[in-house]
Tab-separated table of C-alpha atoms and ligand atoms in Angstrom:
chain	number	residue	atom	x	y	z
S	1	MET	CA	101.933	102.868	41.988
S	2	ALA	CA	98.660	102.753	43.892
S	3	SER	CA	98.078	105.535	46.395
S	4	TRP	CA	97.715	104.794	50.090
S	5	GLY	CA	94.019	105.659	49.810
S	6	THR	CA	93.415	103.016	47.131
S	7	ILE	CA	95.325	100.448	49.134
S	8	THR	CA	93.502	101.268	52.343
S	9	ARG	CA	90.077	101.110	50.707
S	10	ALA	CA	90.952	97.845	48.961
S	11	ALA	CA	92.240	96.355	52.223
S	12	ALA	CA	89.132	97.497	54.109
S	13	ALA	CA	86.839	96.012	51.421
S	14	ALA	CA	88.758	92.732	51.527
S	15	ALA	CA	88.471	92.646	55.328
S	16	VAL	CA	84.703	93.210	55.154
S	17	LEU	CA	84.327	90.482	52.515
S	18	LEU	CA	86.350	88.090	54.676
S	19	LEU	CA	84.113	88.741	57.661
S	20	MET	CA	80.963	88.235	55.580
S	21	LEU	CA	82.335	84.924	54.298
S	22	ARG	CA	82.863	83.915	57.900
S	23	GLY	CA	79.285	84.774	58.672
S	24	ILE	CA	80.216	87.708	60.875
S	25	ASP	CA	78.245	90.921	60.509
S	26	PRO	CA	80.975	93.457	59.735
S	27	ALA	CA	78.866	96.248	61.203
S	28	ALA	CA	78.757	94.432	64.511
S	29	SER	CA	82.189	92.919	64.741
S	30	ALA	CA	85.553	93.549	63.130
S	31	PRO	CA	89.178	93.593	64.162
S	32	VAL	CA	90.807	96.877	65.093
S	33	SER	CA	92.986	98.475	62.413
S	34	ILE	CA	94.757	101.806	62.266
S	35	ASP	CA	94.096	104.742	59.975
S	36	PRO	CA	97.453	105.411	58.273
S	37	ILE	CA	96.897	109.166	58.182
S	38	ASN	CA	94.592	110.348	60.947
S	39	CYS	CA	96.183	110.923	64.332
S	40	LEU	CA	94.677	113.322	66.881
S	41	ASP	CA	97.032	115.480	68.849
S	42	SER	CA	94.966	115.824	72.074
S	43	GLY	CA	97.674	118.035	73.507
S	44	LEU	CA	100.182	115.184	73.709
S	45	LYS	CA	102.206	116.039	70.603
S	46	CYS	CA	103.159	112.425	70.005
S	47	CYS	CA	101.621	111.808	66.576
S	48	PRO	CA	104.253	110.829	63.990
S	49	PRO	CA	105.093	113.202	61.129
S	50	PRO	CA	102.530	112.514	58.359
S	51	SER	CA	103.635	109.942	55.818
S	52	TYR	CA	101.997	108.832	52.595
S	53	LYS	CA	104.396	105.954	52.096
S	54	GLU	CA	102.742	102.800	50.856
S	55	ILE	CA	101.974	100.304	53.578
S	56	VAL	CA	103.285	96.769	53.244
S	57	ASP	CA	101.988	93.687	55.009
S	58	PHE	CA	104.310	92.119	57.548
S	59	LYS	CA	106.270	89.079	56.420
S	60	PRO	CA	108.542	87.106	58.711
S	61	ASP	CA	112.169	86.738	57.587
S	62	SER	CA	112.361	84.575	54.486
S	63	GLN	CA	116.044	83.808	55.134
S	64	PRO	CA	116.992	82.178	58.440
S	65	THR	CA	118.606	84.751	60.719
S	66	PRO	CA	120.421	84.176	64.008
S	67	LEU	CA	118.031	83.720	66.919
S	68	ARG	CA	118.084	86.797	69.137
S	69	ILE	CA	118.450	85.826	72.777
S	70	ARG	CA	117.047	88.375	75.219
S	71	ARG	CA	118.996	88.268	78.495
S	72	PRO	CA	118.479	89.770	81.975
S	73	ALA	CA	119.775	93.368	81.959
S	74	HIS	CA	121.649	92.886	85.231
S	75	THR	CA	123.684	90.012	83.756
S	76	LEU	CA	124.806	91.628	80.465
S	77	ASP	CA	128.562	91.449	79.938
S	78	ALA	CA	130.524	94.602	79.104
S	79	GLU	CA	130.493	93.945	75.364
S	80	ALA	CA	126.723	93.418	75.196
S	81	ALA	CA	126.098	96.474	77.380
S	82	GLN	CA	128.330	98.626	75.139
S	83	LYS	CA	126.506	97.484	72.012
S	84	TYR	CA	123.154	98.351	73.536
S	85	GLU	CA	124.389	101.706	74.789
S	86	LYS	CA	125.796	102.514	71.341
S	87	ALA	CA	122.590	101.529	69.536
S	88	ILE	CA	120.477	103.815	71.747
S	89	ALA	CA	123.048	106.631	71.358
S	90	LEU	CA	122.768	106.294	67.560
S	91	MET	CA	118.987	106.356	67.816
S	92	ARG	CA	119.171	109.563	69.867
S	93	ALA	CA	121.532	111.154	67.314
S	94	LEU	CA	119.182	110.718	64.333
S	95	PRO	CA	117.337	113.797	62.985
S	96	ARG	CA	114.285	114.603	65.107
S	97	ASP	CA	111.799	113.673	62.358
S	98	HIS	CA	113.482	110.392	61.389
S	99	PRO	CA	111.120	107.474	62.141
S	100	TRP	CA	113.913	105.700	64.087
S	101	ASN	CA	114.791	108.761	66.187
S	102	PHE	CA	114.651	107.963	69.917
S	103	ILE	CA	111.853	110.460	70.644
S	104	GLN	CA	109.907	109.366	67.551
S	105	GLN	CA	110.173	105.753	68.679
S	106	SER	CA	109.129	106.681	72.230
S	107	ASN	CA	106.176	108.583	70.819
S	108	VAL	CA	104.990	105.488	68.953
S	109	HIS	CA	103.824	104.134	72.310
S	110	CYS	CA	102.219	107.445	73.265
S	111	ALA	CA	100.321	107.698	69.966
S	112	TYR	CA	98.772	104.274	70.530
S	113	CYS	CA	97.317	105.376	73.867
S	114	SER	CA	94.039	107.245	74.276
S	115	GLY	CA	93.957	110.253	72.016
S	116	GLY	CA	96.445	109.425	69.233
S	117	HIS	CA	95.984	107.117	66.255
S	118	VAL	CA	92.465	106.961	64.872
S	119	GLN	CA	90.885	103.598	64.105
S	120	LEU	CA	90.345	102.906	60.427
S	121	GLY	CA	86.781	103.488	59.298
S	122	THR	CA	86.034	106.003	62.043
S	123	LYS	CA	86.429	109.756	62.151
S	124	ASN	CA	87.734	110.162	65.638
S	125	VAL	CA	87.677	106.881	67.601
S	126	THR	CA	91.237	106.591	68.819
S	127	ILE	CA	93.074	103.399	69.704
S	128	GLU	CA	94.113	102.540	73.253
S	129	ILE	CA	96.422	99.562	73.596
S	130	HIS	CA	96.181	99.359	77.379
S	131	GLY	CA	93.283	97.876	79.330
S	132	SER	CA	92.306	95.254	76.747
S	133	TRP	CA	93.390	92.040	75.019
S	134	HIS	CA	95.779	94.105	72.850
S	135	PHE	CA	98.057	95.005	75.758
S	136	PHE	CA	100.436	92.044	75.346
S	137	THR	CA	100.162	91.800	71.582
S	138	TRP	CA	100.746	95.454	70.680
S	139	HIS	CA	103.761	95.733	73.013
S	140	ARG	CA	105.263	92.561	71.545
S	141	ALA	CA	105.015	93.991	68.033
S	142	TYR	CA	106.454	97.320	69.210
S	143	LEU	CA	109.484	95.667	70.841
S	144	TYR	CA	110.018	93.487	67.777
S	145	PHE	CA	110.493	96.490	65.472
S	146	TYR	CA	112.390	98.500	68.091
S	147	GLU	CA	114.896	95.670	68.553
S	148	ARG	CA	115.471	95.279	64.808
S	149	ILE	CA	115.966	98.988	64.322
S	150	LEU	CA	118.607	98.985	67.083
S	151	GLY	CA	120.281	95.955	65.473
S	152	LYS	CA	120.311	97.711	62.105
S	153	LEU	CA	121.869	100.840	63.606
S	154	ILE	CA	124.838	98.819	64.892
S	155	ASN	CA	124.815	96.385	61.972
S	156	ASP	CA	124.207	93.325	64.154
S	157	ALA	CA	121.480	90.927	63.001
S	158	SER	CA	121.644	88.998	66.285
S	159	PHE	CA	121.226	92.048	68.538
S	160	ALA	CA	118.675	91.457	71.292
S	161	ILE	CA	117.173	93.920	73.768
S	162	PRO	CA	117.696	92.946	77.429
S	163	PHE	CA	114.865	92.289	79.881
S	164	TRP	CA	114.560	93.855	83.311
S	165	ASN	CA	114.384	90.713	85.411
S	166	TRP	CA	112.463	92.356	88.292
S	167	ASP	CA	110.812	89.043	89.181
S	168	ASP	CA	114.188	87.639	90.296
S	169	LEU	CA	115.758	88.548	93.664
S	170	ALA	CA	118.921	89.755	91.891
S	171	GLY	CA	117.014	91.952	89.450
S	172	MET	CA	114.724	93.943	91.759
S	173	SER	CA	116.354	97.340	91.291
S	174	ILE	CA	117.400	99.514	88.345
S	175	PRO	CA	120.091	97.492	86.527
S	176	THR	CA	123.616	98.994	86.681
S	177	ILE	CA	123.865	99.618	82.927
S	178	TYR	CA	121.085	102.215	83.186
S	179	ARG	CA	122.631	104.197	86.056
S	180	ASP	CA	125.579	106.053	84.514
S	181	ASN	CA	124.416	109.603	83.894
S	182	THR	CA	126.704	109.939	80.862
S	183	SER	CA	125.168	106.886	79.180
S	184	SER	CA	122.488	106.924	76.462
S	185	LEU	CA	120.574	104.532	78.751
S	186	PHE	CA	120.170	107.141	81.497
S	187	ASN	CA	117.012	109.082	82.291
S	188	PRO	CA	117.156	111.943	84.816
S	189	THR	CA	113.573	111.613	86.096
S	190	ARG	CA	114.019	108.340	87.990
S	191	TYR	CA	113.195	108.216	91.697
S	192	PRO	CA	116.146	107.582	94.060
S	193	THR	CA	114.102	104.842	95.809
S	194	ALA	CA	114.052	102.839	92.577
S	195	LEU	CA	117.824	102.452	92.769
S	196	ASN	CA	117.366	100.182	95.807
S	197	PHE	CA	114.191	98.352	95.056
S	198	THR	CA	111.628	97.747	92.313
S	199	ASN	CA	108.139	97.535	93.761
S	200	LEU	CA	105.934	95.029	91.936
S	201	GLY	CA	102.807	96.011	93.839
S	202	GLY	CA	102.259	97.050	97.441
S	203	CYS	CA	105.693	96.023	98.765
S	204	GLU	CA	106.583	99.316	100.436
S	205	GLY	CA	109.325	99.649	103.016
S	206	ASP	CA	112.220	101.884	103.819
S	207	GLY	CA	114.719	99.863	101.776
S	208	THR	CA	117.015	99.214	104.756
S	209	PRO	CA	118.687	95.791	104.710
S	210	GLY	CA	116.132	94.200	107.097
S	211	SER	CA	113.161	95.717	105.341
S	212	LEU	CA	114.573	95.071	101.873
S	213	ASP	CA	114.543	91.297	102.379
S	214	LYS	CA	110.879	91.446	103.359
S	215	GLN	CA	110.085	93.693	100.397
S	216	LYS	CA	111.762	91.275	98.010
S	217	LEU	CA	109.845	88.332	99.471
S	218	CYS	CA	106.668	90.396	99.100
S	219	ASN	CA	107.546	90.914	95.419
S	220	LEU	CA	107.788	87.157	94.890
S	221	GLN	CA	104.382	86.773	96.528
S	222	VAL	CA	102.960	89.469	94.258
S	223	MET	CA	104.342	87.621	91.234
S	224	HIS	CA	102.773	84.360	92.384
S	225	ARG	CA	99.462	86.015	93.198
S	226	GLN	CA	99.136	87.923	89.933
S	227	PHE	CA	100.151	84.953	87.821
S	228	ALA	CA	97.643	82.760	89.665
S	229	ALA	CA	94.960	85.427	89.172
S	230	ALA	CA	95.633	85.481	85.431
S	231	SER	CA	96.600	81.981	84.536
S	232	ASN	CA	93.445	79.874	84.673
S	233	SER	CA	91.679	81.499	81.786
S	234	THR	CA	92.885	82.755	78.424
S	235	SER	CA	90.385	85.589	78.397
S	236	ILE	CA	91.399	86.726	81.902
S	237	PHE	CA	95.079	86.526	81.021
S	238	PHE	CA	94.784	88.730	77.938
S	239	GLY	CA	92.018	91.094	79.130
S	240	GLY	CA	88.740	92.294	77.642
S	241	ALA	CA	87.840	92.264	73.946
S	242	LEU	CA	88.526	95.445	71.986
S	243	ARG	CA	86.924	95.394	68.535
S	244	ALA	CA	86.898	97.892	65.679
S	245	GLY	CA	85.359	101.154	66.741
S	246	GLY	CA	85.038	99.870	70.293
S	247	GLY	CA	85.396	101.992	73.385
S	248	SER	CA	88.630	101.933	75.325
S	249	PHE	CA	89.475	99.885	78.404
S	250	PRO	CA	87.140	96.869	78.279
S	251	GLY	CA	89.329	95.415	81.061
S	252	GLY	CA	93.046	94.921	81.629
S	253	SER	CA	94.911	91.685	82.312
S	254	PRO	CA	95.771	91.096	86.004
S	255	ILE	CA	99.424	91.163	84.853
S	256	GLU	CA	98.952	94.612	83.316
S	257	ASN	CA	97.588	95.888	86.636
S	258	SER	CA	100.490	94.344	88.556
S	259	PRO	CA	103.446	93.861	88.272
S	260	HIS	CA	103.383	95.961	85.076
S	261	SER	CA	101.900	99.218	86.414
S	262	PRO	CA	103.641	99.405	89.833
S	263	VAL	CA	107.020	99.085	88.095
S	264	HIS	CA	106.076	102.101	85.968
S	265	VAL	CA	104.752	104.265	88.784
S	266	THR	CA	107.554	103.540	91.266
S	267	THR	CA	110.487	103.891	88.818
S	268	GLY	CA	110.372	107.546	87.818
S	269	ALA	CA	108.401	110.565	86.641
S	270	ASP	CA	108.679	109.729	82.937
S	271	MET	CA	108.026	106.027	83.511
S	272	SER	CA	104.908	106.742	85.543
S	273	GLN	CA	103.134	108.611	82.725
S	274	ILE	CA	101.848	106.557	79.838
S	275	SER	CA	102.592	109.316	77.334
S	276	LYS	CA	106.203	109.794	78.427
S	277	SER	CA	107.241	106.360	79.647
S	278	GLY	CA	109.060	105.576	76.395
S	279	TYR	CA	111.468	108.448	77.111
S	280	ASP	CA	113.164	106.237	79.672
S	281	PRO	CA	115.196	103.453	78.007
S	282	LEU	CA	114.131	101.266	80.945
S	283	PHE	CA	110.703	101.115	79.299
S	284	ILE	CA	112.005	98.661	76.709
S	285	ALA	CA	113.611	96.359	79.287
S	286	HIS	CA	110.511	96.595	81.477
S	287	HIS	CA	108.154	95.619	78.669
S	288	SER	CA	110.560	92.968	77.505
S	289	ASN	CA	110.030	91.312	80.895
S	290	VAL	CA	106.253	91.738	80.637
S	291	ASP	CA	106.470	90.083	77.204
S	292	ARG	CA	108.575	87.313	78.744
S	293	LEU	CA	105.771	86.639	81.262
S	294	TRP	CA	103.430	86.034	78.313
S	295	ALA	CA	105.953	83.556	76.881
S	296	ILE	CA	106.263	81.837	80.298
S	297	TRP	CA	102.492	81.598	80.619
S	298	GLU	CA	102.234	80.041	77.162
S	299	GLY	CA	104.774	77.432	78.182
S	300	ILE	CA	102.783	76.248	81.222
S	301	PRO	CA	101.163	72.934	80.295
S	302	GLY	CA	97.373	73.076	80.412
S	303	LYS	CA	94.319	71.695	78.754
S	304	SER	CA	92.885	74.870	77.321
S	305	SER	CA	94.233	76.785	74.341
S	306	LYS	CA	96.555	79.647	75.128
S	307	VAL	CA	95.403	81.704	72.165
S	308	ILE	CA	92.149	83.584	71.734
S	309	ALA	CA	90.585	82.103	68.582
S	310	ASP	CA	88.356	85.128	67.913
S	311	PRO	CA	89.236	86.628	64.492
S	312	ASP	CA	88.675	90.099	65.942
S	313	PHE	CA	91.669	89.371	68.131
S	314	LEU	CA	93.877	87.540	65.636
S	315	ASP	CA	93.235	89.852	62.674
S	316	ALA	CA	93.628	93.119	64.537
S	317	SER	CA	96.533	95.045	63.022
S	318	PHE	CA	98.905	97.860	63.878
S	319	LEU	CA	101.294	100.043	61.890
S	320	PHE	CA	105.004	100.445	62.596
S	321	TRP	CA	108.144	101.654	60.835
S	322	ASP	CA	110.509	98.723	60.383
S	323	GLU	CA	114.292	98.348	60.129
S	324	ASN	CA	114.140	98.841	56.347
S	325	LEU	CA	112.208	102.111	56.681
S	326	GLU	CA	109.050	100.445	55.411
S	327	ARG	CA	105.659	101.164	56.949
S	328	VAL	CA	104.431	97.746	57.960
S	329	ARG	CA	100.997	96.482	58.917
S	330	ILE	CA	101.403	93.618	61.378
S	331	ARG	CA	98.541	91.464	62.591
S	332	VAL	CA	98.118	89.962	66.029
S	333	ARG	CA	98.307	86.441	64.545
S	334	ASP	CA	101.865	87.313	63.405
S	335	VAL	CA	103.088	87.929	66.959
S	336	ILE	CA	101.719	84.919	68.827
S	337	ASP	CA	104.940	82.880	68.610
S	338	PRO	CA	108.201	84.647	69.620
S	339	ARG	CA	110.306	82.051	67.761
S	340	LYS	CA	108.595	82.951	64.509
S	341	LEU	CA	109.621	86.538	65.264
S	342	GLY	CA	113.205	85.322	65.680
S	343	TYR	CA	113.796	85.753	69.400
S	344	VAL	CA	113.689	83.806	72.675
S	345	TYR	CA	114.206	84.624	76.344
S	346	GLN	CA	117.102	83.195	78.280
S	347	ASP	CA	115.802	80.707	80.859
S	348	VAL	CA	115.994	82.073	84.392
S	349	PRO	CA	114.759	80.251	87.533
S	350	LEU	CA	111.252	81.346	88.580
S	351	LYS	CA	111.395	81.468	92.371
S	352	TRP	CA	107.924	82.958	92.594
S	353	MET	CA	106.214	80.078	90.811
S	354	ASP	CA	105.920	77.831	93.900
S	355	ILE	CA	105.814	80.409	96.677
S	356	LYS	CA	102.675	80.563	98.825
S	357	THR	CA	100.107	83.343	98.741
S	358	ARG	CA	100.311	85.436	101.885
S	359	VAL	CA	97.339	85.113	104.239
S	360	GLU	CA	97.131	88.015	106.692
S	361	ASP	CA	95.629	87.870	110.147
S	362	GLU	CA	92.453	89.847	109.722
S	363	THR	CA	91.700	90.681	113.369
S	364	SER	CA	94.139	93.563	113.622
S	365	ILE	CA	93.175	94.856	110.172
S	366	LEU	CA	89.502	94.823	111.176
S	367	GLN	CA	90.218	96.699	114.376
S	368	ALA	CA	92.214	99.284	112.483
S	369	GLN	CA	89.322	99.819	110.097
S	370	ASP	CA	86.697	99.704	112.853
S	371	LEU	CA	84.559	97.271	110.884
S	372	ALA	CA	82.494	94.532	112.444
S	373	ARG	CA	81.129	91.279	111.052
S	374	PRO	CA	78.822	89.949	109.734
S	375	TYR	CA	78.686	92.081	106.612
S	376	PRO	CA	75.325	92.121	104.903
S	377	VAL	CA	75.331	90.421	101.506
S	378	GLY	CA	75.339	92.948	98.695
S	379	LYS	CA	74.238	95.708	101.071
S	380	LEU	CA	76.821	98.180	99.884
S	381	ASN	CA	75.377	101.088	98.002
S	382	PHE	CA	76.673	100.607	94.471
S	383	PRO	CA	77.906	102.564	92.630
S	384	LEU	CA	80.324	103.271	95.413
S	385	ARG	CA	83.002	105.950	95.575
S	386	LEU	CA	86.066	104.313	97.130
S	387	ARG	CA	86.880	106.970	99.722
S	388	SER	CA	87.644	104.246	102.263
S	389	ALA	CA	87.830	100.463	102.386
S	390	ALA	CA	84.596	98.784	101.323
S	391	LYS	CA	83.540	95.273	102.268
S	392	VAL	CA	80.819	93.159	100.775
S	393	ASN	CA	79.738	89.549	101.043
S	394	VAL	CA	79.548	87.990	97.612
S	395	ARG	CA	77.709	84.809	96.709
S	396	ARG	CA	79.404	82.250	94.570
S	397	THR	CA	77.290	80.653	91.868
S	398	ALA	CA	76.013	77.097	92.193
S	399	SER	CA	79.195	75.935	90.492
S	400	ARG	CA	81.191	77.840	93.150
S	401	GLY	CA	82.597	80.252	90.635
S	402	GLU	CA	86.217	81.205	90.759
S	403	THR	CA	86.305	84.433	88.758
S	404	LEU	CA	85.880	87.648	90.682
S	405	VAL	CA	84.469	90.547	88.678
S	406	VAL	CA	84.674	94.165	89.778
S	407	SER	CA	82.394	95.893	87.309
S	408	ASP	CA	81.723	99.431	86.086
S	409	ILE	CA	84.904	100.930	87.474
S	410	GLU	CA	84.521	104.570	86.506
S	411	LEU	CA	87.238	107.214	86.454
S	412	ASP	CA	88.847	110.017	84.472
S	413	GLY	CA	91.698	108.443	82.525
S	414	ARG	CA	93.989	111.341	83.506
S	415	ASP	CA	93.940	110.211	87.152
S	416	TYR	CA	96.283	107.769	88.839
S	417	VAL	CA	94.136	105.283	90.745
S	418	TRP	CA	95.085	102.167	92.708
S	419	PHE	CA	92.923	99.905	94.863
S	420	ASP	CA	93.647	96.466	96.270
S	421	ILE	CA	91.210	93.554	96.319
S	422	TYR	CA	91.178	91.075	99.242
S	423	VAL	CA	89.106	88.001	99.959
S	424	SER	CA	88.311	86.379	103.309
S	425	ARG	CA	85.862	83.869	104.755
S	426	VAL	CA	82.470	84.982	106.005
S	427	ASP	CA	83.078	83.351	109.380
S	428	GLY	CA	86.479	84.892	109.990
S	429	GLY	CA	90.070	83.795	109.598
S	430	GLY	CA	92.787	85.372	107.532
S	431	ARG	CA	92.440	87.422	104.402
S	432	ALA	CA	94.454	87.112	101.213
S	433	GLN	CA	94.994	89.621	98.462
S	434	ALA	CA	93.391	88.467	95.223
S	435	GLY	CA	94.640	91.274	93.016
S	436	CYS	CA	94.633	94.985	92.464
S	437	PHE	CA	93.353	97.600	90.039
S	438	ILE	CA	95.860	100.205	88.891
S	439	HIS	CA	95.258	102.929	86.347
S	440	MET	CA	98.280	104.988	85.327
S	441	GLU	CA	98.163	108.731	84.824
S	442	ARG	CA	97.592	110.031	81.286
S	443	ARG	CA	98.040	113.538	79.970
S	444	SER	CA	95.223	115.043	77.963
S	445	ASP	CA	93.721	118.478	77.528
S	446	LYS	CA	90.260	117.037	78.074
S	447	LYS	CA	88.625	114.469	80.309
S	448	ILE	CA	89.138	110.808	79.326
S	449	PRO	CA	85.934	109.082	80.474
S	450	ILE	CA	86.634	105.461	81.347
S	451	ILE	CA	84.266	102.717	82.416
S	452	THR	CA	86.116	99.447	82.765
S	453	LYS	CA	86.066	96.205	84.696
S	454	MET	CA	88.481	93.860	86.373
S	455	GLN	CA	88.409	90.067	86.235
S	456	ILE	CA	90.596	87.921	88.430
S	457	GLY	CA	90.891	84.202	88.930
S	458	ILE	CA	90.469	83.476	92.650
S	459	ALA	CA	90.857	79.666	92.751
S	460	ASP	CA	94.312	79.968	94.337
S	461	VAL	CA	93.366	82.465	97.082
S	462	ILE	CA	90.101	80.644	97.839
S	463	LYS	CA	92.172	77.563	98.562
S	464	GLN	CA	94.660	79.528	100.669
S	465	ILE	CA	91.976	80.983	102.947
S	466	GLY	CA	90.235	77.594	103.202
S	467	ALA	CA	86.998	78.711	101.527
S	468	ALA	CA	86.773	76.077	98.777
S	469	ALA	CA	83.437	74.768	100.056
S	470	ASP	CA	81.940	78.135	101.040
S	471	ASP	CA	78.921	79.604	99.252
S	472	GLN	CA	79.917	83.170	99.993
S	473	ILE	CA	83.114	85.086	100.581
S	474	VAL	CA	83.895	88.563	101.832
S	475	VAL	CA	85.499	90.888	99.278
S	476	THR	CA	87.298	94.006	100.466
S	477	LEU	CA	88.213	96.850	98.125
S	478	GLU	CA	90.932	98.936	99.722
S	479	PRO	CA	91.889	102.250	98.093
S	480	LYS	CA	95.572	103.070	97.996
S	481	VAL	CA	95.825	106.021	95.597
S	482	GLY	CA	93.005	108.254	94.298
S	483	GLY	CA	90.121	106.348	95.910
S	484	ASP	CA	87.981	109.480	95.877
S	485	LYS	CA	88.400	109.653	92.098
S	486	VAL	CA	86.960	106.232	91.298
S	487	THR	CA	83.557	104.583	91.653
S	488	VAL	CA	82.826	100.873	91.510
S	489	GLY	CA	79.533	99.601	90.095
S	490	GLY	CA	79.460	96.145	91.654
S	491	VAL	CA	81.307	93.011	92.748
S	492	SER	CA	80.289	89.514	91.692
S	493	ILE	CA	81.653	86.015	91.303
S	494	ILE	CA	80.970	84.028	88.135
L	501	CU	CU1	103.963	99.734	80.235
């Protein structure tokens, strides 16, 4: 039998040859792949136990298997809930070093964040599956294997993980099945506020009946806004390109920033830390819903392709333990179609799809911030530390561009940072939120230097504020958490 080293070198040589045949300089451009052995601890202790088991390439099921139907967690019947609870209990009961053990499986996510798995062909460049075009794809692959392992543990080939339907009015709190403190689905670090309400981004309130209705409406508006910000462009939807050996965080999808991150940071202590979030079984249901949003987006009719054709995207690969205890290399091109992976999401009405973006009256906000118009174009001193709200007039290009770019966002990856982005007209009127930037806390024993950017589609908000024909708009960056820990290099519209 060939050793892992022979296989790895042969696979790497084949990948280089393939790139050369395509006319791509392999030194300049290659898809990300994972070193099967090297994983750096970085103080997180989430690297898997070393394994020299031969790696096999992913193959979809050769025999037809029952389609797994992922359903909203708050609608599971007693039988389905019991199955799920039992599967997680069995996962928790496995020996600590078993690849299917609950902590081992949780740590898979942690090891794919900054400071864990090393990229193949490098000594110490680690992979980070957040803040780039691999956010949706890696999590889809992770859930795929996780679901099959659970199904195997309870001997049910049709077992499907539930999704946390936080984008529906009935699903905007921690689902009942996760609340029993004797259940395998419980996690003791959740915040009491999350039992009433799941905040998708900036929808604070005291959770009383009157306020709760407003908060839920706000959530629907957040959903609409973030989907609109992401949906007009494939590259905006997925996020920035991460190629082999590339630095982390080239830019996260608007959907990753919100609703994904606010759900993490407002649910509980474990959920709010990237390295520990997998310790809460809610993580799986949360990311199942994020994955569902990708599937919904793909289903929206449109002229442009919904897949990035770049081979560095499609041929990127990740390693997982599967339900047969094989170590499998799965490529991004294998996870594009959920049906080919044997699962679908139950159809649920999307109330947020047609709701209107909220336009706020800006007069009172301006008075509160003691800011006067007109704002000089580009007069802000970039790079700018976001200690307080910053406003800048931004020119649109001759084609009246509709992509807003916040560039050179610089921070220490260990810090939790959140700022909101608003647009308004130069000559007054209301303002509308275009999006937000949220970076979740990471644990590391050393600084994680990050320079990233944010791209958001603003066609929808431009229309809402009545600025379709304007040559300039006002952009406001409003810090919410950790503004003094982040600098912004510039704001432009392309
Ligand atoms: Cu997440």
